[in-house]
Amino acid sequence: MKSLAWVIAISSAVACISAPAAVGQEAEILVSAAASLTDVLSSLSSQAEQHIGAKVLFNFGGSGALRRQIEEGAPVDVFFSASPEDVEALEAKGLLVAGTRKDLLSNTVVLIGGPESTPLYGTTPAAATDALRSLLSSASLLAIGNPDTVPAGRYAVRVLTTYGLFSIVKQKLALGGNVREVLQYVQNGSAPLGIVFATDVLAASPGSVRQLFAFPEDSLANHPILYPVAVVSASKHKDIAMKLIEFLRGDAARDAFRAAGFILK
Amino acid sequence: MSLLSPILLSLRVAVLATALTLAIGLGLAKLFASRAVPFRRIWESLILLPMVFPPTITGYLLLVLLGKRSPVGALLSQLGLSVIFTWVSAVIASFVVSLPLMFQNCKAALLGVDRQLEDAARTLGLGESRVFLRITLPLATPGILGGTALSFARALGEFGATLMVAGNIPGRTQTIPLALYAAVEAGHQAEANILLAVTVGLSFVVVAVVSIYERRSNGFWGGGRAEGRVLPRR
């Protein structure tokens, strides 16, 4: 009994010592942002804090989970989503401040392969389709995100369908739980080919994967890739939240987004 | 990214959650082991549910329960206590998912104590609370400690429910598993490896504490101190 008591006593002491310092009076802006924005937003956080004169905290996750949290009243000020559907669902419930939504970014869907694979050069759309068809026919596996839950997987299915190639790969899909998992499959050679976003290729360690083909925007069949940002209705600092969105549209932020491979809207 | 903040946060959350599970899990186990509780099976199933649920579902239910639209959440926010997206909700999530482990272990440990020894103590004039504190509890300690170690491990590794209800806010609610996931996702190998090493280290400490204790109480380490044993080994 004695040593059990000791374990508890020591642990509680550790817990108390490491308890957080009292939170200051400074205003805080909490941004719920899509996981794919983690690196670029983290790199912008100190500049953003200077610009808006308040502390900026990020909550990174899948857009669907972030939406559920806002629906249940999580104290979020700004929602920066990778899926327009989730933003529209919140707009419909009046949970976002009307008129604050800005579709800031877009992305490109790309086919990737291992470092030794060769990019496709199609001079005409028809030649590109033929090259894609023969490549996908000969491949043993194609890794994409699970289209039910992963936006990148949904876009992958759309572009393949537009190109009339989905039936070829239907039986040999390896479904990743998120887009970075798809990247990993190709990086470690589990799958010879994968479909991810251009930004994921830039985030991968150099030389580990190669971009083989970038699907043009019109192959997305009227569902453009968008990253909308908006102020949450429940925010206690709507004016500062607006300022943050202005900062995200400013030059410094645009440079960072462009460097990370995003397309600016 | 600072690695110290997720480590300290994880320790704090796991320790507080384990203390809470120990108090409540042991209390519930005592109740269920010694009394005929009405609708016992239903209550036990409810306690064990988080073991069956995927953690994300547990997290989602907690989010709904603690959210502003539920009666509980509304009451809390009336009192000015909003727990969603704070480290307190990480403690609650860890508590809920580790309670089944603690409860099951404690119940088995309490039921495994020889009734005759308790009765003998009663015939010698010990009151019920003293019988529990001086006979039952010491004899059940190895099992309780095992449950505590499992609960601590479960709390330390909690991911899905925490992500839902506490969010993934670096420097605020990002625990080791969340930081590890983020580091792997972002391809930050070095950070991921350090966090992994810390997790492995902490796990070794927990296992070591338990096994040292078990050896001690079995008397073949530490000079045969038969702690938690009232009768000599036969």
XYZ file of C-alpha atoms in Angstrom:
499
model
C 0.000 0.000 0.000
C 2.822 2.342 0.909
C 4.454 2.340 -2.494
C 1.108 2.789 -4.228
C 0.574 5.849 -2.050
C 4.019 7.111 -2.998
C 3.378 6.700 -6.686
C 0.196 8.707 -6.361
C 1.803 11.386 -4.180
C 4.770 11.893 -6.501
C 2.601 11.880 -9.602
C 0.219 14.444 -8.130
C 3.159 16.644 -7.242
C 4.411 16.460 -10.824
C 0.926 17.262 -12.047
C 0.641 20.323 -9.825
C 4.094 21.642 -10.700
C 3.388 21.358 -14.378
C -0.056 22.993 -14.080
C -0.495 25.835 -16.545
C 0.224 29.430 -15.649
C -2.810 31.689 -15.348
C -4.046 32.804 -18.744
C -3.311 36.467 -19.459
C -5.848 39.126 -20.297
C -4.728 39.356 -23.919
C -7.403 38.459 -26.457
C -7.054 35.060 -28.136
C -8.220 34.026 -31.555
C -8.737 30.298 -32.064
C -8.572 29.147 -35.676
C -9.903 25.686 -36.540
C -7.944 24.814 -39.650
C -7.722 21.852 -42.010
C -4.818 19.502 -41.272
C -3.315 20.173 -44.710
C -2.715 23.797 -43.640
C -0.718 22.856 -40.515
C 2.764 23.773 -41.722
C 1.971 26.942 -43.607
C -0.274 28.422 -40.902
C 2.161 27.553 -38.100
C 4.875 29.423 -40.001
C 2.620 32.491 -40.248
C 1.437 32.573 -36.641
C 3.871 35.136 -35.185
C 3.372 37.527 -38.114
C -0.377 37.130 -37.753
C -0.185 37.899 -34.031
C 1.725 41.110 -34.736
C -0.747 42.147 -37.396
C -3.925 41.657 -35.370
C -2.519 42.450 -31.914
C -3.892 39.277 -30.332
C -2.714 35.759 -29.627
C -3.453 33.233 -32.362
C -4.067 29.558 -31.529
C -4.692 26.828 -34.051
C -6.817 23.696 -33.805
C -5.807 21.386 -36.641
C -7.960 18.481 -37.786
C -10.063 17.001 -40.549
C -12.599 19.521 -41.850
C -15.536 17.253 -40.959
C -14.478 16.890 -37.314
C -13.795 20.633 -37.055
C -17.294 21.303 -38.341
C -18.839 18.984 -35.687
C -16.915 20.798 -32.965
C -18.263 24.173 -34.119
C -21.787 22.726 -34.285
C -21.470 21.655 -30.644
C -20.410 25.122 -29.554
C -16.628 24.828 -29.358
C -15.155 28.302 -28.718
C -13.753 28.772 -32.246
C -13.344 32.227 -33.844
C -12.290 31.386 -37.394
C -12.949 28.284 -39.534
C -10.422 27.611 -42.322
C -11.690 24.530 -44.105
C -10.444 22.311 -46.911
C -13.984 21.462 -47.947
C -16.641 23.941 -49.138
C -19.359 21.408 -48.182
C -18.559 21.686 -44.465
C -18.538 25.498 -44.642
C -21.843 25.516 -46.485
C -23.402 23.209 -43.877
C -22.403 25.631 -41.125
C -23.575 28.629 -43.153
C -26.965 26.995 -43.579
C -27.294 26.712 -39.795
C -26.269 30.329 -39.268
C -23.134 29.303 -37.408
C -20.865 31.442 -39.581
C -21.098 35.242 -39.841
C -22.771 36.012 -43.173
C -20.567 37.809 -45.668
C -17.280 36.908 -43.989
C -16.560 33.816 -46.122
C -13.618 34.158 -48.484
C -12.510 31.330 -50.784
C -8.804 31.945 -50.276
C -6.999 29.005 -51.795
C -7.162 26.212 -54.291
C -5.008 23.182 -54.921
C -4.079 20.848 -57.757
C -4.764 17.113 -57.926
C -1.639 15.263 -59.028
C -0.602 11.708 -59.872
C 2.594 10.672 -58.099
C 5.015 7.784 -58.355
C 8.298 6.673 -56.799
C 11.527 8.634 -57.446
C 12.529 6.363 -60.329
C 9.285 6.815 -62.311
C 9.050 9.128 -65.310
C 6.594 12.027 -65.639
C 3.993 11.922 -68.404
C 4.386 14.344 -71.253
C 1.175 14.647 -73.226
C 1.157 17.470 -75.744
C -2.581 17.227 -76.322
C -5.336 16.251 -73.866
C -5.956 13.103 -75.890
C -2.283 12.084 -75.767
C -2.251 12.713 -72.009
C -5.313 10.513 -71.573
C -3.674 7.703 -73.549
C -0.483 7.938 -71.524
C -2.490 7.907 -68.276
C -4.524 4.936 -69.457
C -1.484 2.782 -70.249
C 0.258 3.777 -67.014
C -2.769 2.992 -64.841
C -3.481 -0.267 -66.710
C 0.005 -1.604 -66.049
C 0.196 -0.491 -62.398
C -0.485 -3.083 -59.702
C -2.063 -0.623 -57.250
C -3.271 2.967 -57.108
C -3.341 4.677 -53.706
C -6.004 7.332 -53.126
C -7.708 8.739 -50.033
C -10.901 7.001 -48.945
C -13.478 8.942 -50.997
C -16.080 8.674 -48.215
C -14.016 10.666 -45.738
C -10.958 12.169 -47.434
C -11.471 15.215 -49.696
C -8.381 14.322 -51.772
C -9.897 10.874 -52.391
C -13.179 12.425 -53.536
C -11.294 14.668 -55.976
C -9.259 11.669 -57.191
C -12.428 9.736 -58.035
C -13.826 12.807 -59.829
C -10.804 13.353 -62.080
C -10.509 9.644 -62.878
C -14.191 9.543 -63.772
C -13.840 12.628 -65.985
C -10.969 10.937 -67.817
C -12.971 7.722 -68.149
C -10.284 5.829 -66.240
C -12.077 4.941 -63.022
C -13.198 1.513 -64.295
C -9.539 0.584 -64.967
C -8.407 1.257 -61.399
C -11.587 0.361 -59.510
C -10.308 -3.116 -58.585
C -6.838 -2.026 -57.508
C -7.374 0.937 -55.202
C -5.489 1.172 -51.914
C -7.539 3.534 -49.723
C -5.686 5.760 -47.284
C -7.308 7.177 -44.144
C -6.008 10.612 -45.046
C -4.049 12.165 -47.865
C -0.701 11.963 -46.064
C -1.169 8.208 -45.689
C -1.512 7.976 -49.473
C 1.744 9.890 -49.796
C 3.396 7.445 -47.364
C 2.219 4.420 -49.389
C 3.991 5.768 -52.458
C 7.035 7.017 -50.516
C 7.732 3.613 -48.984
C 6.926 1.729 -52.174
C 3.766 -0.026 -50.937
C 1.935 1.428 -53.912
C 3.611 2.378 -57.223
C 1.165 5.218 -57.912
C -0.961 7.558 -55.870
C -3.176 10.597 -56.227
C -2.617 13.485 -53.792
C -2.549 17.290 -53.778
C 0.363 19.273 -55.222
C 0.961 20.725 -51.724
C 1.504 17.221 -50.309
C 4.271 16.567 -52.846
C 6.020 19.790 -51.781
C 5.691 18.801 -48.107
C 7.254 15.359 -48.720
C 10.972 14.926 -48.167
C 12.774 15.912 -51.400
C 13.390 13.115 -53.863
C 11.084 10.610 -52.148
C 8.231 10.931 -54.656
C 7.845 12.383 -58.118
C 4.897 14.251 -59.592
C 3.932 12.471 -62.831
C 0.896 14.390 -63.944
C -1.170 17.369 -62.794
C -4.868 17.060 -63.518
C -6.199 20.316 -65.023
C -8.860 22.195 -63.054
C -11.611 21.500 -65.602
C -11.333 17.751 -64.909
C -12.943 18.294 -61.491
C -16.423 18.426 -63.042
C -17.751 21.645 -61.493
C -16.463 20.812 -58.015
C -13.427 23.073 -57.777
C -11.003 22.530 -54.892
C -11.526 25.389 -52.466
C -10.276 26.351 -49.024
C -12.866 28.779 -47.636
C -12.288 30.795 -44.465
C -15.021 32.504 -42.417
C -15.732 34.027 -38.994
C -17.721 31.831 -36.590
C -20.942 33.420 -35.270
C -20.193 32.435 -31.671
C -16.865 34.298 -31.707
C -16.414 36.869 -28.956
C -13.850 38.786 -31.015
C -15.422 39.094 -34.450
C -13.539 42.288 -35.328
C -10.148 40.720 -34.543
C -11.201 37.565 -36.389
C -12.002 39.710 -39.442
C -8.565 41.315 -39.142
C -6.997 37.853 -39.194
C -8.827 36.967 -42.406
C -7.542 40.261 -43.891
C -4.028 39.229 -42.883
C -4.501 35.841 -44.569
C -5.379 37.698 -47.780
C -2.354 39.988 -47.473
C 1.010 39.780 -49.234
C 2.996 37.979 -46.527
C 0.433 35.214 -46.239
C 0.032 34.947 -50.015
C 3.758 34.415 -50.434
C 3.750 31.634 -47.838
C 0.718 29.910 -49.378
C 2.256 30.113 -52.851
C 5.556 28.681 -51.576
C 3.649 25.760 -50.058
C 2.130 24.974 -53.461
C -1.360 26.399 -53.042
C -3.098 28.262 -55.838
C -4.300 31.701 -54.749
C -7.854 32.660 -55.537
C 7.365 23.448 -32.210
C 8.158 22.936 -28.577
C 8.238 19.300 -27.545
C 8.163 20.029 -23.827
C 4.598 21.280 -23.857
C 2.962 18.055 -25.158
C 5.067 15.954 -22.771
C 4.156 17.966 -19.671
C 0.551 18.179 -20.778
C 0.337 14.420 -21.371
C 1.823 13.710 -17.940
C -0.576 16.080 -16.249
C -3.594 14.704 -18.098
C -2.636 11.055 -17.585
C -1.831 11.502 -13.883
C -5.004 13.430 -13.061
C -7.144 11.081 -15.150
C -5.593 8.049 -13.424
C -6.140 9.542 -9.974
C -9.775 10.190 -10.892
C -10.253 6.692 -12.352
C -8.629 5.133 -9.290
C -10.952 6.963 -6.898
C -14.130 6.414 -8.900
C -13.250 3.023 -10.390
C -12.322 1.590 -7.004
C -15.441 3.115 -5.431
C -17.690 1.616 -8.089
C -15.903 -1.740 -7.879
C -16.403 -1.802 -4.107
C -20.076 -0.982 -4.557
C -20.627 -3.672 -7.181
C -18.494 -6.282 -5.399
C -20.153 -5.964 -2.031
C -23.769 -5.028 -2.679
C -26.652 -6.216 -4.829
C -27.067 -3.122 -6.989
C -30.382 -2.981 -8.885
C -29.983 -3.258 -12.690
C -26.366 -4.243 -12.078
C -25.745 -5.545 -15.582
C -27.022 -2.378 -17.221
C -24.774 -0.167 -15.090
C -21.768 -2.388 -15.708
C -22.421 -2.381 -19.445
C -22.579 1.415 -19.393
C -19.236 1.631 -17.592
C -17.670 -0.802 -20.062
C -19.120 0.811 -23.214
C -16.079 3.031 -23.941
C -13.990 -0.161 -24.301
C -16.207 -1.307 -27.144
C -16.681 2.055 -28.854
C -14.098 3.401 -31.248
C -12.550 6.327 -29.301
C -13.799 8.807 -31.901
C -17.366 7.813 -31.051
C -16.673 8.228 -27.329
C -15.220 11.635 -28.177
C -18.189 12.574 -30.272
C -20.620 11.595 -27.496
C -18.574 13.600 -24.988
C -18.573 16.546 -27.371
C -22.349 16.380 -27.636
C -22.722 15.903 -23.860
C -20.411 18.776 -22.914
C -21.402 20.997 -25.871
C -23.432 24.141 -25.315
C -26.622 22.636 -26.703
C -26.878 19.825 -24.155
C -28.319 20.374 -20.647
C -24.989 19.492 -19.035
C -23.021 21.819 -21.286
C -25.571 24.604 -20.879
C -25.359 24.305 -17.099
C -21.565 24.378 -17.230
C -21.507 27.448 -19.443
C -24.006 29.175 -17.109
C -21.432 28.637 -14.382
C -18.812 30.125 -16.690
C -17.105 26.732 -17.103
C -16.653 25.809 -20.711
C -14.567 22.640 -20.820
C -14.556 21.924 -24.566
C -11.113 22.676 -26.040
C -9.422 22.876 -22.636
C -7.014 20.380 -21.078
C -9.753 19.568 -18.552
C -11.749 17.937 -21.332
C -8.647 15.891 -22.209
C -8.690 14.626 -18.606
C -12.393 13.802 -18.920
C -11.802 11.917 -22.189
C -8.924 9.915 -20.706
C -10.963 9.214 -17.587
C -13.909 7.842 -19.542
C -11.835 5.540 -21.748
C -9.688 4.194 -18.898
C -12.473 3.703 -16.352
C -13.477 0.260 -17.746
C -9.928 -1.067 -17.260
C -9.739 0.226 -13.703
C -13.231 -0.966 -12.815
C -12.718 -4.493 -14.127
C -9.338 -4.934 -12.458
C -10.478 -3.534 -9.111
C -13.628 -5.626 -9.106
C -11.719 -8.805 -9.865
C -9.152 -7.922 -7.198
C -11.795 -7.248 -4.532
C -13.754 -10.399 -5.390
C -10.533 -12.409 -5.238
C -9.985 -11.595 -1.564
C -10.720 -14.536 0.741
C -14.026 -13.872 2.516
C -12.911 -15.917 5.521
C -10.138 -13.465 6.264
C -12.614 -10.581 6.278
C -14.982 -12.568 8.490
C -12.136 -13.435 10.837
C -11.365 -9.735 11.197
C -15.035 -9.035 11.907
C -15.156 -11.684 14.663
C -12.171 -9.968 16.192
C -14.224 -6.770 16.392
C -13.088 -4.720 13.397
C -15.729 -2.358 11.906
C -16.698 -2.582 8.213
C -14.651 0.395 7.058
C -11.590 -0.882 8.929
C -12.042 -4.379 7.496
C -11.991 -2.801 4.054
C -9.002 -0.551 4.729
C -6.875 -3.041 6.646
C -7.802 -6.435 5.211
C -9.533 -6.209 1.842
C -7.627 -3.299 0.334
C -4.101 -4.522 1.164
C -4.911 -7.988 -0.191
C -6.408 -6.514 -3.365
C -3.578 -4.039 -3.926
C -1.660 -5.986 -6.603
C -4.800 -6.178 -8.761
C -5.652 -2.550 -8.108
C -2.133 -1.515 -8.989
C -2.333 -3.493 -12.216
C -5.553 -1.664 -13.054
C -3.900 1.645 -12.222
C -0.971 0.925 -14.539
C -3.282 -0.109 -17.371
C -5.429 2.982 -16.859
C -2.380 5.228 -16.838
C -1.124 3.638 -20.044
C -4.523 3.979 -21.668
C -4.801 7.621 -20.571
C -1.304 8.393 -21.845
C -2.085 6.952 -25.257
C -5.565 8.459 -25.604
C -6.031 9.926 -29.058
C -9.440 9.737 -30.718
C -11.691 11.022 -27.950
C -9.200 13.734 -26.993
C -8.950 14.970 -30.568
C -12.721 15.369 -30.708
C -13.422 17.038 -27.382
C -10.166 18.847 -26.518
C -9.109 19.652 -30.067
C -5.566 19.566 -31.373
C -4.302 22.980 -30.266
C -0.498 23.115 -30.139
C 0.658 24.498 -26.785
C -2.808 24.192 -25.263
C -4.422 20.777 -25.720
C -1.957 18.922 -27.953
C -0.903 15.827 -25.978
C 1.938 13.445 -26.961
C -0.207 11.187 -29.185
C -1.673 14.204 -31.004
C 1.742 15.829 -31.425
C 3.165 12.506 -32.621
C 0.397 12.159 -35.179
C 0.893 15.752 -36.362
C 4.662 15.248 -36.634
C 4.273 12.050 -38.670
C 1.654 13.684 -40.881
C 3.875 16.672 -41.559
C 6.930 14.488 -42.187
C 8.831 15.899 -39.182
C 10.831 12.723 -38.525
C 13.085 14.060 -35.751
C 10.182 15.352 -33.641
C 8.245 12.143 -34.165
C 11.222 10.055 -33.066
C 11.775 12.090 -29.888
C 8.110 11.843 -28.913
C 8.182 8.125 -29.643
C 11.237 7.686 -27.419
C 9.533 9.611 -24.598
C 6.444 7.421 -24.906
C 8.523 4.251 -24.821
C 10.437 5.585 -21.800
C 7.273 6.411 -19.893
C 5.812 2.991 -20.671
C 8.937 1.316 -19.299
C 8.667 3.337 -16.092
C 5.046 2.256 -15.610
C 5.811 -1.410 -16.250
C 8.865 -1.251 -13.990
C 6.899 0.283 -11.105
C 4.272 -2.442 -11.370
C 6.700 -5.335 -11.631
C 8.874 -4.067 -8.775
C 5.807 -3.761 -6.635
C 4.578 -7.212 -7.576
C 7.920 -8.788 -6.783
C 8.026 -7.014 -3.462
C 4.600 -8.132 -2.412
C 5.415 -11.668 -3.476
C 8.417 -11.481 -1.222
C 11.221 -12.551 -3.478
C 12.623 -9.107 -4.006
C 13.444 -6.540 -1.348
C 14.270 -9.036 1.386
C 10.983 -10.897 1.578
C 8.862 -8.018 2.752
C 5.437 -9.565 2.644
C 3.594 -6.301 2.170
C -0.127 -6.660 1.594
C -0.100 -10.175 2.989
C -1.654 -11.025 6.309
C -0.972 -14.731 6.349
C 2.349 -16.410 5.685
C 2.624 -18.097 2.334
C 1.598 -21.739 2.559
